[in-house]
Amino acid sequence: MDPVTGDAGMCAQVEALAHEMARQVGQGLWELPAHDADLARATAARLADAVGPAPAQEALAGIERLEHLREAVAAIAIAVARTHGRLAWFLARAADALTPVLRWRALTAEDALTFGTRVPGADELTDAENAVRRLHAALAEDLDAEPAPAPAHLRSWRAGRTRAPAGAAAPGARAVVRGFRQEDNRGVASESAPSQNT
């Protein structure tokens, strides 16, 4: 099930994504390779540079707040372009949640030639800024959390795969794989290696 609903605000959508990410990491279903971990930390730093604490952001003029939000969206897009697998999927959905930022403008217009953009309300700017802060926390803190041991069916699958001779299935491997594939609808990867991120 998709953890994000388009009817929710931006911060609520990012919160739902962060919750799902924490669940996968905590259950040992998502293990970041070193490259992805470094990219996540670098992206978190860029987000913190773009959108600071609430008092500082809210003291800025609307055009500056929007500029900072666009920088945050750009940082996410750059990160998506530099990775694959779960981290890319997670970041792509976060970027999708922040898409309304790209339809906002800070300048008034005397005519209707604005390409469909509009001036956001102060509450919308605050919601978007809070979404960026929540995404920063997810990338900087939640991904660094120590994962719990993998579920029993994954440990069994990995152990059987490690002991199996080249070209041969480990005893009971077909049953484990069948059981593993049945987990697909609950968000577990369907490929033969459950923790691959590519």
mmCIF file with all atom_site columns, N, CA, C and O in Angstrom, residues 137-186:
data_model
loop_
_atom_site.group_PDB
_atom_site.id
_atom_site.type_symbol
_atom_site.label_atom_id
_atom_site.label_alt_id
_atom_site.label_comp_id
_atom_site.label_asym_id
_atom_site.label_entity_id
_atom_site.label_seq_id
_atom_site.pdbx_PDB_ins_code
_atom_site.Cartn_x
_atom_site.Cartn_y
_atom_site.Cartn_z
_atom_site.occupancy
_atom_site.B_iso_or_equiv
_atom_site.pdbx_formal_charge
_atom_site.auth_seq_id
_atom_site.auth_comp_id
_atom_site.auth_asym_id
_atom_site.auth_atom_id
_atom_site.pdbx_PDB_model_num
ATOM 1   N N  . ALA A 1 137 ? 15.427 15.181  8.851  1.00 0.00 ? 137 ALA A N  1
ATOM 2   C CA . ALA A 1 137 ? 15.558 14.314  10.022 1.00 0.00 ? 137 ALA A CA 1
ATOM 3   C C  . ALA A 1 137 ? 15.576 12.843  9.624  1.00 0.00 ? 137 ALA A C  1
ATOM 4   O O  . ALA A 1 137 ? 16.345 12.049  10.174 1.00 0.00 ? 137 ALA A O  1
ATOM 5   N N  . ALA A 1 138 ? 14.741 12.482  8.660  1.00 0.00 ? 138 ALA A N  1
ATOM 6   C CA . ALA A 1 138 ? 14.692 11.088  8.213  1.00 0.00 ? 138 ALA A CA 1
ATOM 7   C C  . ALA A 1 138 ? 16.026 10.658  7.619  1.00 0.00 ? 138 ALA A C  1
ATOM 8   O O  . ALA A 1 138 ? 16.522 9.563   7.895  1.00 0.00 ? 138 ALA A O  1
ATOM 9   N N  . LEU A 1 139 ? 16.615 11.512  6.813  1.00 0.00 ? 139 LEU A N  1
ATOM 10  C CA . LEU A 1 139 ? 17.871 11.167  6.148  1.00 0.00 ? 139 LEU A CA 1
ATOM 11  C C  . LEU A 1 139 ? 19.065 11.245  7.097  1.00 0.00 ? 139 LEU A C  1
ATOM 12  O O  . LEU A 1 139 ? 19.996 10.448  6.999  1.00 0.00 ? 139 LEU A O  1
ATOM 13  N N  . ALA A 1 140 ? 19.040 12.205  8.021  1.00 0.00 ? 140 ALA A N  1
ATOM 14  C CA . ALA A 1 140 ? 20.187 12.422  8.899  1.00 0.00 ? 140 ALA A CA 1
ATOM 15  C C  . ALA A 1 140 ? 20.159 11.536  10.139 1.00 0.00 ? 140 ALA A C  1
ATOM 16  O O  . ALA A 1 140 ? 21.214 11.151  10.646 1.00 0.00 ? 140 ALA A O  1
ATOM 17  N N  . GLU A 1 141 ? 18.953 11.202  10.608 1.00 0.00 ? 141 GLU A N  1
ATOM 18  C CA . GLU A 1 141 ? 18.847 10.502  11.889 1.00 0.00 ? 141 GLU A CA 1
ATOM 19  C C  . GLU A 1 141 ? 18.243 9.106   11.739 1.00 0.00 ? 141 GLU A C  1
ATOM 20  O O  . GLU A 1 141 ? 18.816 8.130   12.217 1.00 0.00 ? 141 GLU A O  1
ATOM 21  N N  . ASP A 1 142 ? 17.103 9.009   11.063 1.00 0.00 ? 142 ASP A N  1
ATOM 22  C CA . ASP A 1 142 ? 16.398 7.731   10.993 1.00 0.00 ? 142 ASP A CA 1
ATOM 23  C C  . ASP A 1 142 ? 17.215 6.669   10.265 1.00 0.00 ? 142 ASP A C  1
ATOM 24  O O  . ASP A 1 142 ? 17.231 5.503   10.654 1.00 0.00 ? 142 ASP A O  1
ATOM 25  N N  . LEU A 1 143 ? 17.925 7.059   9.196  1.00 0.00 ? 143 LEU A N  1
ATOM 26  C CA . LEU A 1 143 ? 18.710 6.080   8.451  1.00 0.00 ? 143 LEU A CA 1
ATOM 27  C C  . LEU A 1 143 ? 19.949 5.650   9.203  1.00 0.00 ? 143 LEU A C  1
ATOM 28  O O  . LEU A 1 143 ? 20.528 4.609   8.913  1.00 0.00 ? 143 LEU A O  1
ATOM 29  N N  . ASP A 1 144 ? 20.386 6.446   10.184 1.00 0.00 ? 144 ASP A N  1
ATOM 30  C CA . ASP A 1 144 ? 21.553 6.079   10.985 1.00 0.00 ? 144 ASP A CA 1
ATOM 31  C C  . ASP A 1 144 ? 21.182 5.199   12.169 1.00 0.00 ? 144 ASP A C  1
ATOM 32  O O  . ASP A 1 144 ? 22.053 4.716   12.884 1.00 0.00 ? 144 ASP A O  1
ATOM 33  N N  . ALA A 1 145 ? 19.883 5.010   12.386 1.00 0.00 ? 145 ALA A N  1
ATOM 34  C CA . ALA A 1 145 ? 19.446 4.175   13.502 1.00 0.00 ? 145 ALA A CA 1
ATOM 35  C C  . ALA A 1 145 ? 19.894 2.734   13.297 1.00 0.00 ? 145 ALA A C  1
ATOM 36  O O  . ALA A 1 145 ? 19.961 2.242   12.175 1.00 0.00 ? 145 ALA A O  1
ATOM 37  N N  . GLU A 1 146 ? 20.218 2.064   14.392 1.00 0.00 ? 146 GLU A N  1
ATOM 38  C CA . GLU A 1 146 ? 20.650 0.676   14.310 1.00 0.00 ? 146 GLU A CA 1
ATOM 39  C C  . GLU A 1 146 ? 19.462 -0.198  13.934 1.00 0.00 ? 146 GLU A C  1
ATOM 40  O O  . GLU A 1 146 ? 18.454 -0.227  14.639 1.00 0.00 ? 146 GLU A O  1
ATOM 41  N N  . PRO A 1 147 ? 19.529 -0.924  12.805 1.00 0.00 ? 147 PRO A N  1
ATOM 42  C CA . PRO A 1 147 ? 18.388 -1.750  12.409 1.00 0.00 ? 147 PRO A CA 1
ATOM 43  C C  . PRO A 1 147 ? 18.210 -2.937  13.332 1.00 0.00 ? 147 PRO A C  1
ATOM 44  O O  . PRO A 1 147 ? 19.174 -3.463  13.891 1.00 0.00 ? 147 PRO A O  1
ATOM 45  N N  . ALA A 1 148 ? 16.977 -3.360  13.481 1.00 0.00 ? 148 ALA A N  1
ATOM 46  C CA . ALA A 1 148 ? 16.678 -4.578  14.226 1.00 0.00 ? 148 ALA A CA 1
ATOM 47  C C  . ALA A 1 148 ? 17.084 -5.774  13.389 1.00 0.00 ? 148 ALA A C  1
ATOM 48  O O  . ALA A 1 148 ? 17.281 -5.666  12.181 1.00 0.00 ? 148 ALA A O  1
ATOM 49  N N  . PRO A 1 149 ? 17.241 -6.953  14.014 1.00 0.00 ? 149 PRO A N  1
ATOM 50  C CA . PRO A 1 149 ? 17.548 -8.144  13.225 1.00 0.00 ? 149 PRO A CA 1
ATOM 51  C C  . PRO A 1 149 ? 16.496 -8.374  12.154 1.00 0.00 ? 149 PRO A C  1
ATOM 52  O O  . PRO A 1 149 ? 15.330 -8.044  12.339 1.00 0.00 ? 149 PRO A O  1
ATOM 53  N N  . ALA A 1 150 ? 16.922 -8.922  11.028 1.00 0.00 ? 150 ALA A N  1
ATOM 54  C CA . ALA A 1 150 ? 15.992 -9.203  9.943  1.00 0.00 ? 150 ALA A CA 1
ATOM 55  C C  . ALA A 1 150 ? 14.950 -10.214 10.397 1.00 0.00 ? 150 ALA A C  1
ATOM 56  O O  . ALA A 1 150 ? 15.210 -11.036 11.275 1.00 0.00 ? 150 ALA A O  1
ATOM 57  N N  . PRO A 1 151 ? 13.746 -10.174 9.801  1.00 0.00 ? 151 PRO A N  1
ATOM 58  C CA . PRO A 1 151 ? 12.723 -11.161 10.136 1.00 0.00 ? 151 PRO A CA 1
ATOM 59  C C  . PRO A 1 151 ? 13.222 -12.585 9.889  1.00 0.00 ? 151 PRO A C  1
ATOM 60  O O  . PRO A 1 151 ? 14.113 -12.804 9.061  1.00 0.00 ? 151 PRO A O  1
ATOM 61  N N  . ALA A 1 152 ? 12.622 -13.544 10.593 1.00 0.00 ? 152 ALA A N  1
ATOM 62  C CA . ALA A 1 152 ? 13.085 -14.936 10.532 1.00 0.00 ? 152 ALA A CA 1
ATOM 63  C C  . ALA A 1 152 ? 13.081 -15.480 9.114  1.00 0.00 ? 152 ALA A C  1
ATOM 64  O O  . ALA A 1 152 ? 14.012 -16.185 8.708  1.00 0.00 ? 152 ALA A O  1
ATOM 65  N N  . HIS A 1 153 ? 12.042 -15.162 8.315  1.00 0.00 ? 153 HIS A N  1
ATOM 66  C CA . HIS A 1 153 ? 11.986 -15.732 6.972  1.00 0.00 ? 153 HIS A CA 1
ATOM 67  C C  . HIS A 1 153 ? 13.115 -15.197 6.094  1.00 0.00 ? 153 HIS A C  1
ATOM 68  O O  . HIS A 1 153 ? 13.629 -15.906 5.232  1.00 0.00 ? 153 HIS A O  1
ATOM 69  N N  . LEU A 1 154 ? 13.563 -13.947 6.349  1.00 0.00 ? 154 LEU A N  1
ATOM 70  C CA . LEU A 1 154 ? 14.685 -13.416 5.570  1.00 0.00 ? 154 LEU A CA 1
ATOM 71  C C  . LEU A 1 154 ? 16.002 -14.020 6.043  1.00 0.00 ? 154 LEU A C  1
ATOM 72  O O  . LEU A 1 154 ? 16.887 -14.305 5.235  1.00 0.00 ? 154 LEU A O  1
ATOM 73  N N  . ARG A 1 155 ? 16.148 -14.215 7.366  1.00 0.00 ? 155 ARG A N  1
ATOM 74  C CA . ARG A 1 155 ? 17.380 -14.832 7.865  1.00 0.00 ? 155 ARG A CA 1
ATOM 75  C C  . ARG A 1 155 ? 17.515 -16.247 7.334  1.00 0.00 ? 155 ARG A C  1
ATOM 76  O O  . ARG A 1 155 ? 18.598 -16.680 6.922  1.00 0.00 ? 155 ARG A O  1
ATOM 77  N N  . SER A 1 156 ? 16.405 -16.982 7.305  1.00 0.00 ? 156 SER A N  1
ATOM 78  C CA . SER A 1 156 ? 16.435 -18.348 6.774  1.00 0.00 ? 156 SER A CA 1
ATOM 79  C C  . SER A 1 156 ? 16.788 -18.341 5.298  1.00 0.00 ? 156 SER A C  1
ATOM 80  O O  . SER A 1 156 ? 17.581 -19.160 4.830  1.00 0.00 ? 156 SER A O  1
ATOM 81  N N  . TRP A 1 157 ? 16.202 -17.403 4.580  1.00 0.00 ? 157 TRP A N  1
ATOM 82  C CA . TRP A 1 157 ? 16.461 -17.312 3.141  1.00 0.00 ? 157 TRP A CA 1
ATOM 83  C C  . TRP A 1 157 ? 17.931 -17.013 2.884  1.00 0.00 ? 157 TRP A C  1
ATOM 84  O O  . TRP A 1 157 ? 18.574 -17.638 2.052  1.00 0.00 ? 157 TRP A O  1
ATOM 85  N N  . ARG A 1 158 ? 18.478 -16.047 3.634  1.00 0.00 ? 158 ARG A N  1
ATOM 86  C CA . ARG A 1 158 ? 19.876 -15.681 3.432  1.00 0.00 ? 158 ARG A CA 1
ATOM 87  C C  . ARG A 1 158 ? 20.814 -16.818 3.812  1.00 0.00 ? 158 ARG A C  1
ATOM 88  O O  . ARG A 1 158 ? 21.791 -17.079 3.129  1.00 0.00 ? 158 ARG A O  1
ATOM 89  N N  . ALA A 1 159 ? 20.510 -17.482 4.923  1.00 0.00 ? 159 ALA A N  1
ATOM 90  C CA . ALA A 1 159 ? 21.364 -18.592 5.362  1.00 0.00 ? 159 ALA A CA 1
ATOM 91  C C  . ALA A 1 159 ? 21.348 -19.720 4.336  1.00 0.00 ? 159 ALA A C  1
ATOM 92  O O  . ALA A 1 159 ? 22.390 -20.287 3.987  1.00 0.00 ? 159 ALA A O  1
ATOM 93  N N  . GLY A 1 160 ? 20.161 -20.051 3.825  1.00 0.00 ? 160 GLY A N  1
ATOM 94  C CA . GLY A 1 160 ? 20.064 -21.102 2.816  1.00 0.00 ? 160 GLY A CA 1
ATOM 95  C C  . GLY A 1 160 ? 20.788 -20.727 1.543  1.00 0.00 ? 160 GLY A C  1
ATOM 96  O O  . GLY A 1 160 ? 21.446 -21.560 0.915  1.00 0.00 ? 160 GLY A O  1
ATOM 97  N N  . ARG A 1 161 ? 20.717 -19.456 1.187  1.00 0.00 ? 161 ARG A N  1
ATOM 98  C CA . ARG A 1 161 ? 21.382 -18.996 -0.033 1.00 0.00 ? 161 ARG A CA 1
ATOM 99  C C  . ARG A 1 161 ? 22.895 -19.055 0.120  1.00 0.00 ? 161 ARG A C  1
ATOM 100 O O  . ARG A 1 161 ? 23.620 -19.389 -0.801 1.00 0.00 ? 161 ARG A O  1
ATOM 101 N N  . THR A 1 162 ? 23.389 -18.731 1.319  1.00 0.00 ? 162 THR A N  1
ATOM 102 C CA . THR A 1 162 ? 24.837 -18.745 1.553  1.00 0.00 ? 162 THR A CA 1
ATOM 103 C C  . THR A 1 162 ? 25.399 -20.160 1.499  1.00 0.00 ? 162 THR A C  1
ATOM 104 O O  . THR A 1 162 ? 26.481 -20.398 0.968  1.00 0.00 ? 162 THR A O  1
ATOM 105 N N  . ARG A 1 163 ? 24.645 -21.122 2.024  1.00 0.00 ? 163 ARG A N  1
ATOM 106 C CA . ARG A 1 163 ? 25.153 -22.493 2.093  1.00 0.00 ? 163 ARG A CA 1
ATOM 107 C C  . ARG A 1 163 ? 24.933 -23.286 0.817  1.00 0.00 ? 163 ARG A C  1
ATOM 108 O O  . ARG A 1 163 ? 25.510 -24.345 0.636  1.00 0.00 ? 163 ARG A O  1
ATOM 109 N N  . ALA A 1 164 ? 24.093 -22.786 -0.070 1.00 0.00 ? 164 ALA A N  1
ATOM 110 C CA . ALA A 1 164 ? 23.760 -23.572 -1.259 1.00 0.00 ? 164 ALA A CA 1
ATOM 111 C C  . ALA A 1 164 ? 24.947 -23.664 -2.200 1.00 0.00 ? 164 ALA A C  1
ATOM 112 O O  . ALA A 1 164 ? 25.643 -22.677 -2.418 1.00 0.00 ? 164 ALA A O  1
ATOM 113 N N  . PRO A 1 165 ? 25.221 -24.845 -2.782 1.00 0.00 ? 165 PRO A N  1
ATOM 114 C CA . PRO A 1 165 ? 26.277 -24.961 -3.780 1.00 0.00 ? 165 PRO A CA 1
ATOM 115 C C  . PRO A 1 165 ? 25.927 -24.127 -5.004 1.00 0.00 ? 165 PRO A C  1
ATOM 116 O O  . PRO A 1 165 ? 24.767 -23.854 -5.263 1.00 0.00 ? 165 PRO A O  1
ATOM 117 N N  . ALA A 1 166 ? 26.959 -23.734 -5.737 1.00 0.00 ? 166 ALA A N  1
ATOM 118 C CA . ALA A 1 166 ? 26.732 -22.937 -6.940 1.00 0.00 ? 166 ALA A CA 1
ATOM 119 C C  . ALA A 1 166 ? 25.818 -23.677 -7.900 1.00 0.00 ? 166 ALA A C  1
ATOM 120 O O  . ALA A 1 166 ? 26.028 -24.845 -8.195 1.00 0.00 ? 166 ALA A O  1
ATOM 121 N N  . GLY A 1 167 ? 24.796 -22.980 -8.357 1.00 0.00 ? 167 GLY A N  1
ATOM 122 C CA . GLY A 1 167 ? 23.882 -23.570 -9.329 1.00 0.00 ? 167 GLY A CA 1
ATOM 123 C C  . GLY A 1 167 ? 22.830 -24.480 -8.728 1.00 0.00 ? 167 GLY A C  1
ATOM 124 O O  . GLY A 1 167 ? 22.017 -25.046 -9.441 1.00 0.00 ? 167 GLY A O  1
ATOM 125 N N  . ALA A 1 168 ? 22.835 -24.671 -7.418 1.00 0.00 ? 168 ALA A N  1
ATOM 126 C CA . ALA A 1 168 ? 21.857 -25.566 -6.792 1.00 0.00 ? 168 ALA A CA 1
ATOM 127 C C  . ALA A 1 168 ? 21.053 -24.799 -5.760 1.00 0.00 ? 168 ALA A C  1
ATOM 128 O O  . ALA A 1 168 ? 21.553 -23.890 -5.116 1.00 0.00 ? 168 ALA A O  1
ATOM 129 N N  . ALA A 1 169 ? 19.802 -25.194 -5.602 1.00 0.00 ? 169 ALA A N  1
ATOM 130 C CA . ALA A 1 169 ? 18.948 -24.554 -4.615 1.00 0.00 ? 169 ALA A CA 1
ATOM 131 C C  . ALA A 1 169 ? 19.183 -25.183 -3.261 1.00 0.00 ? 169 ALA A C  1
ATOM 132 O O  . ALA A 1 169 ? 19.376 -26.387 -3.136 1.00 0.00 ? 169 ALA A O  1
ATOM 133 N N  . ALA A 1 170 ? 19.184 -24.380 -2.221 1.00 0.00 ? 170 ALA A N  1
ATOM 134 C CA . ALA A 1 170 ? 19.315 -24.910 -0.873 1.00 0.00 ? 170 ALA A CA 1
ATOM 135 C C  . ALA A 1 170 ? 18.046 -25.653 -0.500 1.00 0.00 ? 170 ALA A C  1
ATOM 136 O O  . ALA A 1 170 ? 16.976 -25.379 -1.038 1.00 0.00 ? 170 ALA A O  1
ATOM 137 N N  . PRO A 1 171 ? 18.134 -26.635 0.432  1.00 0.00 ? 171 PRO A N  1
ATOM 138 C CA . PRO A 1 171 ? 16.937 -27.368 0.844  1.00 0.00 ? 171 PRO A CA 1
ATOM 139 C C  . PRO A 1 171 ? 15.873 -26.399 1.347  1.00 0.00 ? 171 PRO A C  1
ATOM 140 O O  . PRO A 1 171 ? 16.141 -25.541 2.168  1.00 0.00 ? 171 PRO A O  1
ATOM 141 N N  . GLY A 1 172 ? 14.701 -26.562 0.827  1.00 0.00 ? 172 GLY A N  1
ATOM 142 C CA . GLY A 1 172 ? 13.585 -25.718 1.244  1.00 0.00 ? 172 GLY A CA 1
ATOM 143 C C  . GLY A 1 172 ? 13.603 -24.332 0.643  1.00 0.00 ? 172 GLY A C  1
ATOM 144 O O  . GLY A 1 172 ? 12.790 -23.491 0.993  1.00 0.00 ? 172 GLY A O  1
ATOM 145 N N  . ALA A 1 173 ? 14.541 -24.055 -0.247 1.00 0.00 ? 173 ALA A N  1
ATOM 146 C CA . ALA A 1 173 ? 14.661 -22.697 -0.793 1.00 0.00 ? 173 ALA A CA 1
ATOM 147 C C  . ALA A 1 173 ? 13.410 -22.297 -1.560 1.00 0.00 ? 173 ALA A C  1
ATOM 148 O O  . ALA A 1 173 ? 12.979 -21.155 -1.497 1.00 0.00 ? 173 ALA A O  1
ATOM 149 N N  . ARG A 1 174 ? 12.840 -23.266 -2.308 1.00 0.00 ? 174 ARG A N  1
ATOM 150 C CA . ARG A 1 174 ? 11.653 -22.909 -3.078 1.00 0.00 ? 174 ARG A CA 1
ATOM 151 C C  . ARG A 1 174 ? 10.517 -22.480 -2.165 1.00 0.00 ? 174 ARG A C  1
ATOM 152 O O  . ARG A 1 174 ? 9.793  -21.534 -2.453 1.00 0.00 ? 174 ARG A O  1
ATOM 153 N N  . ALA A 1 175 ? 10.352 -23.167 -1.053 1.00 0.00 ? 175 ALA A N  1
ATOM 154 C CA . ALA A 1 175 ? 9.282  -22.799 -0.126 1.00 0.00 ? 175 ALA A CA 1
ATOM 155 C C  . ALA A 1 175 ? 9.541  -21.423 0.462  1.00 0.00 ? 175 ALA A C  1
ATOM 156 O O  . ALA A 1 175 ? 8.632  -20.614 0.623  1.00 0.00 ? 175 ALA A O  1
ATOM 157 N N  . VAL A 1 176 ? 10.822 -21.139 0.802  1.00 0.00 ? 176 VAL A N  1
ATOM 158 C CA . VAL A 1 176 ? 11.148 -19.838 1.373  1.00 0.00 ? 176 VAL A CA 1
ATOM 159 C C  . VAL A 1 176 ? 10.898 -18.741 0.355  1.00 0.00 ? 176 VAL A C  1
ATOM 160 O O  . VAL A 1 176 ? 10.328 -17.694 0.665  1.00 0.00 ? 176 VAL A O  1
ATOM 161 N N  . VAL A 1 177 ? 11.328 -18.969 -0.901 1.00 0.00 ? 177 VAL A N  1
ATOM 162 C CA . VAL A 1 177 ? 11.124 -17.968 -1.945 1.00 0.00 ? 177 VAL A CA 1
ATOM 163 C C  . VAL A 1 177 ? 9.640  -17.753 -2.199 1.00 0.00 ? 177 VAL A C  1
ATOM 164 O O  . VAL A 1 177 ? 9.175  -16.630 -2.365 1.00 0.00 ? 177 VAL A O  1
ATOM 165 N N  . ARG A 1 178 ? 8.857  -18.849 -2.210 1.00 0.00 ? 178 ARG A N  1
ATOM 166 C CA . ARG A 1 178 ? 7.411  -18.695 -2.389 1.00 0.00 ? 178 ARG A CA 1
ATOM 167 C C  . ARG A 1 178 ? 6.840  -17.823 -1.277 1.00 0.00 ? 178 ARG A C  1
ATOM 168 O O  . ARG A 1 178 ? 6.063  -16.921 -1.508 1.00 0.00 ? 178 ARG A O  1
ATOM 169 N N  . GLY A 1 179 ? 7.249  -18.114 -0.030 1.00 0.00 ? 179 GLY A N  1
ATOM 170 C CA . GLY A 1 179 ? 6.765  -17.322 1.094  1.00 0.00 ? 179 GLY A CA 1
ATOM 171 C C  . GLY A 1 179 ? 7.216  -15.883 1.003  1.00 0.00 ? 179 GLY A C  1
ATOM 172 O O  . GLY A 1 179 ? 6.489  -14.950 1.319  1.00 0.00 ? 179 GLY A O  1
ATOM 173 N N  . PHE A 1 180 ? 8.441  -15.694 0.527  1.00 0.00 ? 180 PHE A N  1
ATOM 174 C CA . PHE A 1 180 ? 8.980  -14.345 0.382  1.00 0.00 ? 180 PHE A CA 1
ATOM 175 C C  . PHE A 1 180 ? 8.206  -13.559 -0.669 1.00 0.00 ? 180 PHE A C  1
ATOM 176 O O  . PHE A 1 180 ? 7.876  -12.408 -0.479 1.00 0.00 ? 180 PHE A O  1
ATOM 177 N N  . ARG A 1 181 ? 7.878  -14.216 -1.781 1.00 0.00 ? 181 ARG A N  1
ATOM 178 C CA . ARG A 1 181 ? 7.138  -13.526 -2.835 1.00 0.00 ? 181 ARG A CA 1
ATOM 179 C C  . ARG A 1 181 ? 5.736  -13.156 -2.381 1.00 0.00 ? 181 ARG A C  1
ATOM 180 O O  . ARG A 1 181 ? 5.172  -12.175 -2.835 1.00 0.00 ? 181 ARG A O  1
ATOM 181 N N  . GLN A 1 182 ? 5.175  -13.936 -1.470 1.00 0.00 ? 182 GLN A N  1
ATOM 182 C CA . GLN A 1 182 ? 3.847  -13.602 -0.974 1.00 0.00 ? 182 GLN A CA 1
ATOM 183 C C  . GLN A 1 182 ? 3.883  -12.314 -0.159 1.00 0.00 ? 182 GLN A C  1
ATOM 184 O O  . GLN A 1 182 ? 2.865  -11.688 0.053  1.00 0.00 ? 182 GLN A O  1
ATOM 185 N N  . GLU A 1 183 ? 5.085  -11.919 0.315  1.00 0.00 ? 183 GLU A N  1
ATOM 186 C CA . GLU A 1 183 ? 5.217  -10.689 1.068  1.00 0.00 ? 183 GLU A CA 1
ATOM 187 C C  . GLU A 1 183 ? 5.191  -9.464  0.157  1.00 0.00 ? 183 GLU A C  1
ATOM 188 O O  . GLU A 1 183 ? 5.137  -8.338  0.635  1.00 0.00 ? 183 GLU A O  1
ATOM 189 N N  . ASP A 1 184 ? 5.269  -9.679  -1.182 1.00 0.00 ? 184 ASP A N  1
ATOM 190 C CA . ASP A 1 184 ? 5.400  -8.542  -2.105 1.00 0.00 ? 184 ASP A CA 1
ATOM 191 C C  . ASP A 1 184 ? 4.357  -7.480  -1.863 1.00 0.00 ? 184 ASP A C  1
ATOM 192 O O  . ASP A 1 184 ? 4.641  -6.293  -1.894 1.00 0.00 ? 184 ASP A O  1
ATOM 193 N N  . ASN A 1 185 ? 3.110  -7.892  -1.642 1.00 0.00 ? 185 ASN A N  1
ATOM 194 C CA . ASN A 1 185 ? 2.035  -6.922  -1.500 1.00 0.00 ? 185 ASN A CA 1
ATOM 195 C C  . ASN A 1 185 ? 2.130  -6.139  -0.203 1.00 0.00 ? 185 ASN A C  1
ATOM 196 O O  . ASN A 1 185 ? 1.385  -5.212  0.020  1.00 0.00 ? 185 ASN A O  1
ATOM 197 N N  . ARG A 1 186 ? 3.071  -6.542  0.663  1.00 0.00 ? 186 ARG A N  1
ATOM 198 C CA . ARG A 1 186 ? 3.258  -5.800  1.905  1.00 0.00 ? 186 ARG A CA 1
ATOM 199 C C  . ARG A 1 186 ? 4.538  -4.976  1.853  1.00 0.00 ? 186 ARG A C  1
ATOM 200 O O  . ARG A 1 186 ? 5.051  -4.563  2.865  1.00 0.00 ? 186 ARG A O  1
#
